[in-house]
mmCIF file of C-alpha atoms and ligand atoms in Angstrom:
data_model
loop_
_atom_site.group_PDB
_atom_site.id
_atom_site.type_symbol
_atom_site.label_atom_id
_atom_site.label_comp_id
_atom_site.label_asym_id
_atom_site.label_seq_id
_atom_site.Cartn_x
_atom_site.Cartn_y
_atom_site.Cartn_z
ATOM 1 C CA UNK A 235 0.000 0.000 0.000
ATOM 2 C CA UNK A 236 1.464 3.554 -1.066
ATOM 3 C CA UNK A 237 1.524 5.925 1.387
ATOM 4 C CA UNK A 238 -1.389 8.145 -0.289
ATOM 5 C CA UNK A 239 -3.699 4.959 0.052
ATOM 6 C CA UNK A 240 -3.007 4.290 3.390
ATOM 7 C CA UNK A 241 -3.754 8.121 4.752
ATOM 8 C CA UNK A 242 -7.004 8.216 2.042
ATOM 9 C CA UNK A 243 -8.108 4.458 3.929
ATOM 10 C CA UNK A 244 -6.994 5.022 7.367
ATOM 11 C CA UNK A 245 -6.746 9.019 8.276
ATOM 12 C CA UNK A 246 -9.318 10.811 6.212
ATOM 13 C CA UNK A 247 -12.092 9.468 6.833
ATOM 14 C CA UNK A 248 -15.873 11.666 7.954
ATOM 15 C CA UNK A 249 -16.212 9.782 11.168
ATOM 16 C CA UNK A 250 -11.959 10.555 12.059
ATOM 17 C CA UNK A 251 -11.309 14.015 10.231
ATOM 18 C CA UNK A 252 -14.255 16.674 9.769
ATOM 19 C CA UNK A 253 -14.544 20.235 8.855
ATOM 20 C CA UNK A 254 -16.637 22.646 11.566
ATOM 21 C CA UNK A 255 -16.675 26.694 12.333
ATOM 22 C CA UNK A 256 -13.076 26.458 13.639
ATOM 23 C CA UNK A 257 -11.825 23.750 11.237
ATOM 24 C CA UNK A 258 -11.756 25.309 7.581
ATOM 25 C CA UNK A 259 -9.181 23.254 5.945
ATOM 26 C CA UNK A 260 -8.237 19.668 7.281
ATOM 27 C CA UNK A 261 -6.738 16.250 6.256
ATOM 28 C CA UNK A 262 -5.879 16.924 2.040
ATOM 29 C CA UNK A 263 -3.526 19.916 1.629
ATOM 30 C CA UNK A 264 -0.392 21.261 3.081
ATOM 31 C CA UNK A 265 -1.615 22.944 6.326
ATOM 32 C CA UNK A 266 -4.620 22.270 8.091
ATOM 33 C CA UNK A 267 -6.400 25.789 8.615
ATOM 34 C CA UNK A 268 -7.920 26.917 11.674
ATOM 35 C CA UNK A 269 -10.374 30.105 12.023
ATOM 36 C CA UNK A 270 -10.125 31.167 16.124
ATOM 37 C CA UNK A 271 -13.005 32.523 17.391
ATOM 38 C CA UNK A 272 -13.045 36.184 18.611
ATOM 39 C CA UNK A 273 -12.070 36.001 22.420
ATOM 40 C CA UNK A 274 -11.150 32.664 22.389
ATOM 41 C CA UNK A 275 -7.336 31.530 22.445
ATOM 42 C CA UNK A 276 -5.563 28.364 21.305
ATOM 43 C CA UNK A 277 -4.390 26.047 23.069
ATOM 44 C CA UNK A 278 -1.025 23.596 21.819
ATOM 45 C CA UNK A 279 0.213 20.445 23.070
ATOM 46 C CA UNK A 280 1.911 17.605 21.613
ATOM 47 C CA UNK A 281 2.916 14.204 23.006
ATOM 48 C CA UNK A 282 5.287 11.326 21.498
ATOM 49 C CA UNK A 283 4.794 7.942 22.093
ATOM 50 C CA UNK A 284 7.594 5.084 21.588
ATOM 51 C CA UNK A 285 6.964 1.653 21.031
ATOM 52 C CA UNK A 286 8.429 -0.688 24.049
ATOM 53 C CA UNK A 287 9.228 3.018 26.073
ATOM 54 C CA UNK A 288 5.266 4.472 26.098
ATOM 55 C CA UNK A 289 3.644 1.523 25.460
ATOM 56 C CA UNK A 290 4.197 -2.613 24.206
ATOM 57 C CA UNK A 291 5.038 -2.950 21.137
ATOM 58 C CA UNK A 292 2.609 -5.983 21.114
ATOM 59 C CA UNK A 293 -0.319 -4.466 22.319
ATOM 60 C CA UNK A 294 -3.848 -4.041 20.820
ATOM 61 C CA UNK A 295 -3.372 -1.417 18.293
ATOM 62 C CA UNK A 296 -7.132 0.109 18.970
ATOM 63 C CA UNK A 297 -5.472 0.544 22.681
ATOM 64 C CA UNK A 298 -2.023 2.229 21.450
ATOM 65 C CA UNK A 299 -4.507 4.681 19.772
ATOM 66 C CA UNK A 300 -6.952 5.564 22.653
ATOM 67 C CA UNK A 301 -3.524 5.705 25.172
ATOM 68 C CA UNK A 302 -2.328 8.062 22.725
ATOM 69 C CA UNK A 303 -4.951 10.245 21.919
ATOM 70 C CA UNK A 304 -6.125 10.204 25.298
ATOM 71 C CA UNK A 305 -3.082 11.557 27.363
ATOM 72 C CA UNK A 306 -2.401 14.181 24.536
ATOM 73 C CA UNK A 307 -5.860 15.280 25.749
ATOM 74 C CA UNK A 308 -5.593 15.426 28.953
ATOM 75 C CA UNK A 309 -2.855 18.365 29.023
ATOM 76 C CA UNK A 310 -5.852 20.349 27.046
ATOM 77 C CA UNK A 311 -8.022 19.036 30.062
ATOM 78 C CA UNK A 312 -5.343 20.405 32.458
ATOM 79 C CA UNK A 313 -5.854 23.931 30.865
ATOM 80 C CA UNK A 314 -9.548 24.109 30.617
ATOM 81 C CA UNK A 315 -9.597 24.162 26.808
ATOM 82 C CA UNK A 316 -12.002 22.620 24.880
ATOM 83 C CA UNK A 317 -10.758 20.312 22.164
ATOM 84 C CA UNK A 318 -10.937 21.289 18.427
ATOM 85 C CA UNK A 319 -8.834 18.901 16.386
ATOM 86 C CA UNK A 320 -4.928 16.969 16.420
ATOM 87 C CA UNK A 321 -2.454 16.323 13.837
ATOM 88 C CA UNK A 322 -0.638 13.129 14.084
ATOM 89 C CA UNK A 323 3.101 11.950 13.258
ATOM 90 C CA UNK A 324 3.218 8.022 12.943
ATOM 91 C CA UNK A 325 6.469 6.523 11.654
ATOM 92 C CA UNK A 326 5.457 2.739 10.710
ATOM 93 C CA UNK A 327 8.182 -0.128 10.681
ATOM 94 C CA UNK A 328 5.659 -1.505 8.017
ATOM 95 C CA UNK A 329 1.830 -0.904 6.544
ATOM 96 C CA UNK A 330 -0.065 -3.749 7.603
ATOM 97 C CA UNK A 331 -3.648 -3.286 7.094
ATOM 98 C CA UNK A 332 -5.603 -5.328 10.269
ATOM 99 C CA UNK A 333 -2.911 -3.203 12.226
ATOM 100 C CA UNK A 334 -3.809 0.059 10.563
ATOM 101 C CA UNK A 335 -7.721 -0.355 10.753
ATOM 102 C CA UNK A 336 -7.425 -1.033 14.626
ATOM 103 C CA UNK A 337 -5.342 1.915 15.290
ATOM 104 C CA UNK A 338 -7.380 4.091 12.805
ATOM 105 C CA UNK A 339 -10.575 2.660 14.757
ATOM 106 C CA UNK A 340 -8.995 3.502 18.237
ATOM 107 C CA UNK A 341 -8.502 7.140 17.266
ATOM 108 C CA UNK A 342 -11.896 7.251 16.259
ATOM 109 C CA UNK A 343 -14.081 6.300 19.125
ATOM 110 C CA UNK A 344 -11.647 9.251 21.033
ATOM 111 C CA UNK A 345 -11.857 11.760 18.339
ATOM 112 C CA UNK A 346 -16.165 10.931 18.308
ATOM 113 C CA UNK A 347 -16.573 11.220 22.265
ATOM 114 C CA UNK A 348 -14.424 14.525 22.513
ATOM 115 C CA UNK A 349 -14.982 15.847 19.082
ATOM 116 C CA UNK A 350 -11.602 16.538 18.209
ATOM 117 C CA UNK A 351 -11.000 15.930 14.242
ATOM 118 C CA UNK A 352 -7.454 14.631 12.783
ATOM 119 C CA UNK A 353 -7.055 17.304 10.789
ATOM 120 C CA UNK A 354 -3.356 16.124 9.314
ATOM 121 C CA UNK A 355 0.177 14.849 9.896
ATOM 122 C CA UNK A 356 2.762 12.908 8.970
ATOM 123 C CA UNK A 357 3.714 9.324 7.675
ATOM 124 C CA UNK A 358 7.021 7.895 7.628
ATOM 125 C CA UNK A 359 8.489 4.351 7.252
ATOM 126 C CA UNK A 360 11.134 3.974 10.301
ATOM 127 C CA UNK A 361 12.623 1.128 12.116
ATOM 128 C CA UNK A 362 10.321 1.263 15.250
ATOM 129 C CA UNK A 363 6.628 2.707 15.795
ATOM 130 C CA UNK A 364 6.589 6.333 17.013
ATOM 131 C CA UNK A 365 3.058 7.974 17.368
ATOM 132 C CA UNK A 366 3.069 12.112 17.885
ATOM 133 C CA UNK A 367 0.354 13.914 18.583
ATOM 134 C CA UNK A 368 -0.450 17.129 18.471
ATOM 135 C CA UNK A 369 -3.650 18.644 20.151
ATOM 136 C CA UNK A 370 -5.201 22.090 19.566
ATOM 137 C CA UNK A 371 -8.088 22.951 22.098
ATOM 138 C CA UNK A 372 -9.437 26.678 22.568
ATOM 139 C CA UNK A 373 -10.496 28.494 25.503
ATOM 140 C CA UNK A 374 -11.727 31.705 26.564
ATOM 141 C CA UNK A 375 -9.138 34.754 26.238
ATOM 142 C CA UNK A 376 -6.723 35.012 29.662
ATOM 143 C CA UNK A 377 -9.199 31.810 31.435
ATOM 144 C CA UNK A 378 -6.377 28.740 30.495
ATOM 145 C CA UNK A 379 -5.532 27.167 33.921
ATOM 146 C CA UNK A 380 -1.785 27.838 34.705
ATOM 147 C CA UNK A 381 0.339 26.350 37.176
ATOM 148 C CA UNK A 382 1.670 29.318 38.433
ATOM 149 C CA UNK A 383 -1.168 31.338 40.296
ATOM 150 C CA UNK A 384 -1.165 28.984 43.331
ATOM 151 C CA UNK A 385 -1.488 30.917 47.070
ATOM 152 C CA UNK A 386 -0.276 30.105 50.373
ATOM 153 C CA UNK A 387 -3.756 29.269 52.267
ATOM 154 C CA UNK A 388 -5.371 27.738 49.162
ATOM 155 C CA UNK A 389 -5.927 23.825 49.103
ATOM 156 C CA UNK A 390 -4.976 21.069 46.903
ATOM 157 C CA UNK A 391 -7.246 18.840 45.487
ATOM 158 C CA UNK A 392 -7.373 15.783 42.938
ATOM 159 C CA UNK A 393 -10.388 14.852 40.437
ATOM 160 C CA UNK A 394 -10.086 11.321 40.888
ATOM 161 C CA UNK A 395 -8.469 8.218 42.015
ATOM 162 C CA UNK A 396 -4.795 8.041 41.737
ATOM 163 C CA UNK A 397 -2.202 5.166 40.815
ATOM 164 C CA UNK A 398 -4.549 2.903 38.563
ATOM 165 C CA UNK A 399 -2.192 3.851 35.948
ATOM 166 C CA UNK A 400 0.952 3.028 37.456
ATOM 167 C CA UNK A 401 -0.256 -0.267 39.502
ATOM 168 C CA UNK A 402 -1.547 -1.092 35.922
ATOM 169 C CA UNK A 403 1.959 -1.236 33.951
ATOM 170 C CA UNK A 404 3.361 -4.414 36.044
ATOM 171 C CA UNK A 405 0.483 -6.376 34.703
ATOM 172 C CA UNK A 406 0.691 -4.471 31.231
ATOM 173 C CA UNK A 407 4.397 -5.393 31.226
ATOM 174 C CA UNK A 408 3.574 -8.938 31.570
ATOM 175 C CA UNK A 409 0.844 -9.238 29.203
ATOM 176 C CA UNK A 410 -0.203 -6.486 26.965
ATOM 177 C CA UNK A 411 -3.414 -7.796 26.212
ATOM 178 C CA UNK A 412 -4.257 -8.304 29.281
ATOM 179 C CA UNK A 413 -7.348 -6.611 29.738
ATOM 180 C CA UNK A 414 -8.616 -6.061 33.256
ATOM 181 C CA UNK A 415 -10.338 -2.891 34.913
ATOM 182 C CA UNK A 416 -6.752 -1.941 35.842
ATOM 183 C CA UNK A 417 -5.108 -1.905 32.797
ATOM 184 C CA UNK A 418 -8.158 -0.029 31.057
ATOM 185 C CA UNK A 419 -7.250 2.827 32.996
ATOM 186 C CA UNK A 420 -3.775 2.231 31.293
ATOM 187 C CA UNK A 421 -4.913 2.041 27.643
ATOM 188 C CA UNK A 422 -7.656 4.515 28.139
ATOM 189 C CA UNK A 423 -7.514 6.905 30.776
ATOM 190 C CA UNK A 424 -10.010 9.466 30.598
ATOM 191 C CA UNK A 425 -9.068 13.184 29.967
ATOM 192 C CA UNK A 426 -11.007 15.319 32.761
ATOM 193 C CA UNK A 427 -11.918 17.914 29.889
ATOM 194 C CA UNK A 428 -15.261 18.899 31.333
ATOM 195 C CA UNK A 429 -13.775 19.069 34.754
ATOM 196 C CA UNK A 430 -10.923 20.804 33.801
ATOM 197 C CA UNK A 431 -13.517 23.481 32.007
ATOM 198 C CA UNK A 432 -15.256 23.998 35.104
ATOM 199 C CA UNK A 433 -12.615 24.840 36.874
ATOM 200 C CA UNK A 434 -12.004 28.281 34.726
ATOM 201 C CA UNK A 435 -12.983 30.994 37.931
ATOM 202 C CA UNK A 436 -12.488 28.545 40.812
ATOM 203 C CA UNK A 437 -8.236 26.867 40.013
ATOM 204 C CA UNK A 438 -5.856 29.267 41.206
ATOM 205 C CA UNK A 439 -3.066 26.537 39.115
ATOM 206 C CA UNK A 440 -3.899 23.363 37.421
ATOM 207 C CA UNK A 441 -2.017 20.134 35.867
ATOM 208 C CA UNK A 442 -2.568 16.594 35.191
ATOM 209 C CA UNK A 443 -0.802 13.819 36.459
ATOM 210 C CA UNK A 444 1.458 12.109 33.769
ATOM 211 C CA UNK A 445 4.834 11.661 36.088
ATOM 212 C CA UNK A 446 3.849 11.160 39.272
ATOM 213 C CA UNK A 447 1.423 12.927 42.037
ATOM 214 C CA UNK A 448 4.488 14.393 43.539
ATOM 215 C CA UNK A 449 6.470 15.299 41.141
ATOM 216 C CA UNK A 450 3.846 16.766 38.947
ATOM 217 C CA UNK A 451 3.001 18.956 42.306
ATOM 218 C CA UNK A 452 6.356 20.132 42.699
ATOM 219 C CA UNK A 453 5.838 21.949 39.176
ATOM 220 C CA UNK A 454 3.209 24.033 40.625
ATOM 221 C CA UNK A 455 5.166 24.534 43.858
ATOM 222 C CA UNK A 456 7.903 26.160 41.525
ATOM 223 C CA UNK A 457 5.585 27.512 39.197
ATOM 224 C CA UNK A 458 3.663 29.475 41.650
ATOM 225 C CA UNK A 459 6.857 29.849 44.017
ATOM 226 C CA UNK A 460 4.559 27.879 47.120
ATOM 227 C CA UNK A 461 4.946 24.680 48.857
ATOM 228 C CA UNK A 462 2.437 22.222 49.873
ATOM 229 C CA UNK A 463 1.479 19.725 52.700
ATOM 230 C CA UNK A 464 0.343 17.051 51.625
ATOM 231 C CA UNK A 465 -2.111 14.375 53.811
ATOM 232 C CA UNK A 466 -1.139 11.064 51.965
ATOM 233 C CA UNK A 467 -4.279 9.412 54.069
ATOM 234 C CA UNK A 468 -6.483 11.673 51.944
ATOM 235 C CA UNK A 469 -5.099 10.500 48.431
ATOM 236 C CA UNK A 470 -8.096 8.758 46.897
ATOM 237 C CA UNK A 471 -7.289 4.386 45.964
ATOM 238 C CA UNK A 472 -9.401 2.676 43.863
ATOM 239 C CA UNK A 473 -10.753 -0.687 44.869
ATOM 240 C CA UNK A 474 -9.220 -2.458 41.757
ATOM 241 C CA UNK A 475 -5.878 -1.195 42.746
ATOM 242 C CA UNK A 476 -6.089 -2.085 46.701
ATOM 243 C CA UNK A 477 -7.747 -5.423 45.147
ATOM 244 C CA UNK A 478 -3.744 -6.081 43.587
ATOM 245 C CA UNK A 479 -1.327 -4.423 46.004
ATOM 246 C CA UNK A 480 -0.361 -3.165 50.136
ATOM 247 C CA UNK A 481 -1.986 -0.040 50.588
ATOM 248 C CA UNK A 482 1.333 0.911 51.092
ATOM 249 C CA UNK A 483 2.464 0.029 47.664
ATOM 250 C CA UNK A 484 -0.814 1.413 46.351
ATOM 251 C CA UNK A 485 0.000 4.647 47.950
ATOM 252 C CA UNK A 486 3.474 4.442 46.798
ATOM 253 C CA UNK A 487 2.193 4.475 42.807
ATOM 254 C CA UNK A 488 -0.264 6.864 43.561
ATOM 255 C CA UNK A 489 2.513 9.087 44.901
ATOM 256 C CA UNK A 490 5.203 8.401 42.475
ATOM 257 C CA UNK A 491 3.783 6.344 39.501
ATOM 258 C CA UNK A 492 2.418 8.205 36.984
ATOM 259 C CA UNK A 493 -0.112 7.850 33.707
ATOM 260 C CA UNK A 494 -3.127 8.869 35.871
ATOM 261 C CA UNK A 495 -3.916 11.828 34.082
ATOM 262 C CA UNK A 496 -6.176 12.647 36.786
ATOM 263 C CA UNK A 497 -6.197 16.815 37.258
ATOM 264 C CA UNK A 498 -4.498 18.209 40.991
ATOM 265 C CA UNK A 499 -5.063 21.720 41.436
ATOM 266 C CA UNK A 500 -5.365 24.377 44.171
ATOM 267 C CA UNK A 501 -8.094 26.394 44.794
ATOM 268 C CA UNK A 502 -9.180 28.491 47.569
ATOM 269 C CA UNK A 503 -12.564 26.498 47.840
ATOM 270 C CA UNK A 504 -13.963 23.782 45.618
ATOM 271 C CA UNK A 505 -17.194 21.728 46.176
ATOM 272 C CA UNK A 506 -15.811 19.098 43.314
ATOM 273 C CA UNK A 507 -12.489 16.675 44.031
ATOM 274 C CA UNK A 508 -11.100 15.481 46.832
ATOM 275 C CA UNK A 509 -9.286 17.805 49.111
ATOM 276 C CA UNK A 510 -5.051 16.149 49.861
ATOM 277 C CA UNK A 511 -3.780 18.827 51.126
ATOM 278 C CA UNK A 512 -3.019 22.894 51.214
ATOM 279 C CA UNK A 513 -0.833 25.148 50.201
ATOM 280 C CA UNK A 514 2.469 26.488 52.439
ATOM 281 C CA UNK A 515 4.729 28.845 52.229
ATOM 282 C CA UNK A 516 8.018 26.607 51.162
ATOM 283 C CA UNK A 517 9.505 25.206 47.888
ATOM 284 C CA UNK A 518 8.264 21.841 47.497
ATOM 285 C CA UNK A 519 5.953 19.686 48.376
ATOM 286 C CA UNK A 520 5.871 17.651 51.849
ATOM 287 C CA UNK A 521 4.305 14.373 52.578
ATOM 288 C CA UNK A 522 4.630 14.104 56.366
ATOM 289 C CA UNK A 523 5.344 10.321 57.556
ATOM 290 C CA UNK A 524 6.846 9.458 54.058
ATOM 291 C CA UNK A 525 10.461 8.701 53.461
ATOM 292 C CA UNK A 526 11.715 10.874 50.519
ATOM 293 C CA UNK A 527 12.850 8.420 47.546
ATOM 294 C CA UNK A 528 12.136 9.176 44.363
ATOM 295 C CA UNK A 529 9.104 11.652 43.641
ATOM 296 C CA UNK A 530 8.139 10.447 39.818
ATOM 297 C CA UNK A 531 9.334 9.092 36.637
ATOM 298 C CA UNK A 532 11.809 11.300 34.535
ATOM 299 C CA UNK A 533 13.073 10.120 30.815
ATOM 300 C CA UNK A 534 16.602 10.822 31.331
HETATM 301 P P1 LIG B 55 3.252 17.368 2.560
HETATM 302 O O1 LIG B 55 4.199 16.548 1.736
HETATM 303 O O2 LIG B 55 2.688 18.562 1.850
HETATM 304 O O3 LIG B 55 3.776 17.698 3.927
HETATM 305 P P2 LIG B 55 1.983 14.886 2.942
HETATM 306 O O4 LIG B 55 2.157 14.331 1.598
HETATM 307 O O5 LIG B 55 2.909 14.472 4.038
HETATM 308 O O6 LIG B 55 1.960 16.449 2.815
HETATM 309 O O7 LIG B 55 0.506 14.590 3.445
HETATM 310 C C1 LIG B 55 -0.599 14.756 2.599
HETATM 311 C C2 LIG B 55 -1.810 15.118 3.433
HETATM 312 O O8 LIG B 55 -2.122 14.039 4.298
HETATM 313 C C3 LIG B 55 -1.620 16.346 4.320
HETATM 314 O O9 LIG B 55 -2.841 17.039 4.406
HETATM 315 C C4 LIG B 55 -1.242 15.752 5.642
HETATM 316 O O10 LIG B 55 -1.596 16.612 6.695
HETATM 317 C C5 LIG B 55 -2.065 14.466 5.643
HETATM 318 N N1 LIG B 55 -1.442 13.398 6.449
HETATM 319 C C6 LIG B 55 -0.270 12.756 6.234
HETATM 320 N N2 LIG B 55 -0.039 11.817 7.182
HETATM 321 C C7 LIG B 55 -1.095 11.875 8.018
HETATM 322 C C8 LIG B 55 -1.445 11.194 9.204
HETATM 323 N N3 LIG B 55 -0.670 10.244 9.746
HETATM 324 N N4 LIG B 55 -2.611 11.523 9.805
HETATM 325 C C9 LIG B 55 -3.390 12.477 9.299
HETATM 326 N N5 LIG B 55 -3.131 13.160 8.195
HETATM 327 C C10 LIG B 55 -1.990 12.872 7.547
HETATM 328 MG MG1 LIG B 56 3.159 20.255 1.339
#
């Protein structure tokens, strides 16, 4: 299959690649072509995935999609923006077709249920799979969700469980098909976009939580120039995670792990989340009763 063929079959299709308001040009010529909406800004983030580093090589390509798609939308999420469409980079060891339809059917069922259109990219032959994506997501003038507004007195809070993602990868590791309530949460976590919009007005500083609660804390501590105390006892566990692990070692990915893509922010008062914490005056953040070791993943 030439490479024309396989982006006609695969990429540009209605139900993966649409034209709207905002979208004025996609999939087809040399730039996709995007009309902002007065008082509205855009918002740019891009992700790269490697085979056997992001993800198993061997694992259900309809699942490599939604992973990748999915965590590229959560830093839109993390800002409050609303997602528009994503361009996507996929160098291919080879074209095989059952391999391409999965992917290209994985991407879908993301780009339906947050209605964000491929509107172009790349294709390249290279010796191992490497998936970018790029995500563009809009929100209202001066209202995307920083990390550096955070006050001493406000409090931290999470939107959701933490550490499914993390406790997942041992069992991902071992089997990549595996498929199990845990390791959904690893293929498809779910971008908090509609929480992270309604938190425009009420986050004084916003992230998600790709590298580890901690670590991914700190960058708002330096961010905002703040600390934090955190109350580990308060970090929400799921059941399917205490169902595999100590609560100790649960509490240790939740901490540490990464891939939750769950949102932490301050606030000065929030009826949604769960409240872990508050903000000090300081540098970093503190988990009383825990042993500092290592506060998250890092690539290098
Ligand atoms: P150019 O050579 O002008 O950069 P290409 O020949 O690479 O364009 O791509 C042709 C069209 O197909 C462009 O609109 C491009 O955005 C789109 N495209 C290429 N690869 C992908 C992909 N993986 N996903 C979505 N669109 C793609
Ligand atoms: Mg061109």
């Amino acid at each position: 299959m030439k490479e024309f063929e396989l982006i006609a079959r695969y990429f540009q299709q209605p139900t993966l690649s649409w034209c709207n308001e905002i979208i004025s040009t996609s999939i087809g010529d040399d730039c996709a072509v995007l009309n902002i909406p007065d008082g509205q800004e855009l918002c740019v983030s891009m992700d790269t995935l490697v085979e056997d580093v992001h993800f198993p090589k061997q694992a259900n390509p309809y699942y490599i999609a939604t992973r990748a798609l999915c965590v590229t939308l959560s830093d839109l999420a993390a800002m409050g923006a609303t997602p528009v469409g994503f361009t996507l980079a996929i160098t291919l060891p080879s074209a095989n077709e059952a391999w391409l339809k999965s992917f290209s059917d994985g991407l879908i069922e993301i780009a339906q249920q947050y209605q964000c259109s491929l509107m172009g990219g790349d294709t390249t032959k290279g010796p191992v799979l490497v998936i970018s994506i790029q995500v563009h997501g809009i929100v209202k003038k001066g209202c995307a969700l920083k990390r550096s507004d955070a006050c001493v007195g406000d409090k931290v809070y999470v939107s959701g469980n933490i550490g499914d993602g993390a406790g997942a990868l041992p069992f991902v590791l071992q089997d990549p098909c595996l498929q199990t309530e845990l390791t959904a949460r690893y293929y498809k976590p779910f971008p908090q976009v509609e929480y992270g919009q309604s938190l425009i007005g009420v986050a004084s500083a916003c992230l998600d939580i790709s590298d580890g609660l901690i670590q991914d804390l700190n960058h708002i501590c330096k961010s905002s120039s703040v600390g934090m105390m955190i109350d580990s006892r308060k970090i929400p566990l799921s059941e399917a995670l205490l169902q595999e692990c100590s609560k100790h070692q649960a509490l240790e990915y939740a901490l540490t792990g990464g891939d939750d893509y769950q949102l932490a922010y301050t606030a000065k008062h929030c009826v949604k989340g769960l409240c872990i914490g508050e903000v000090v005056s300081g540098s970093e953040v503190l988990v009383p009763g825990r042993e500092a070791k290592k506060n998250g993943f890092q690539h290098f």
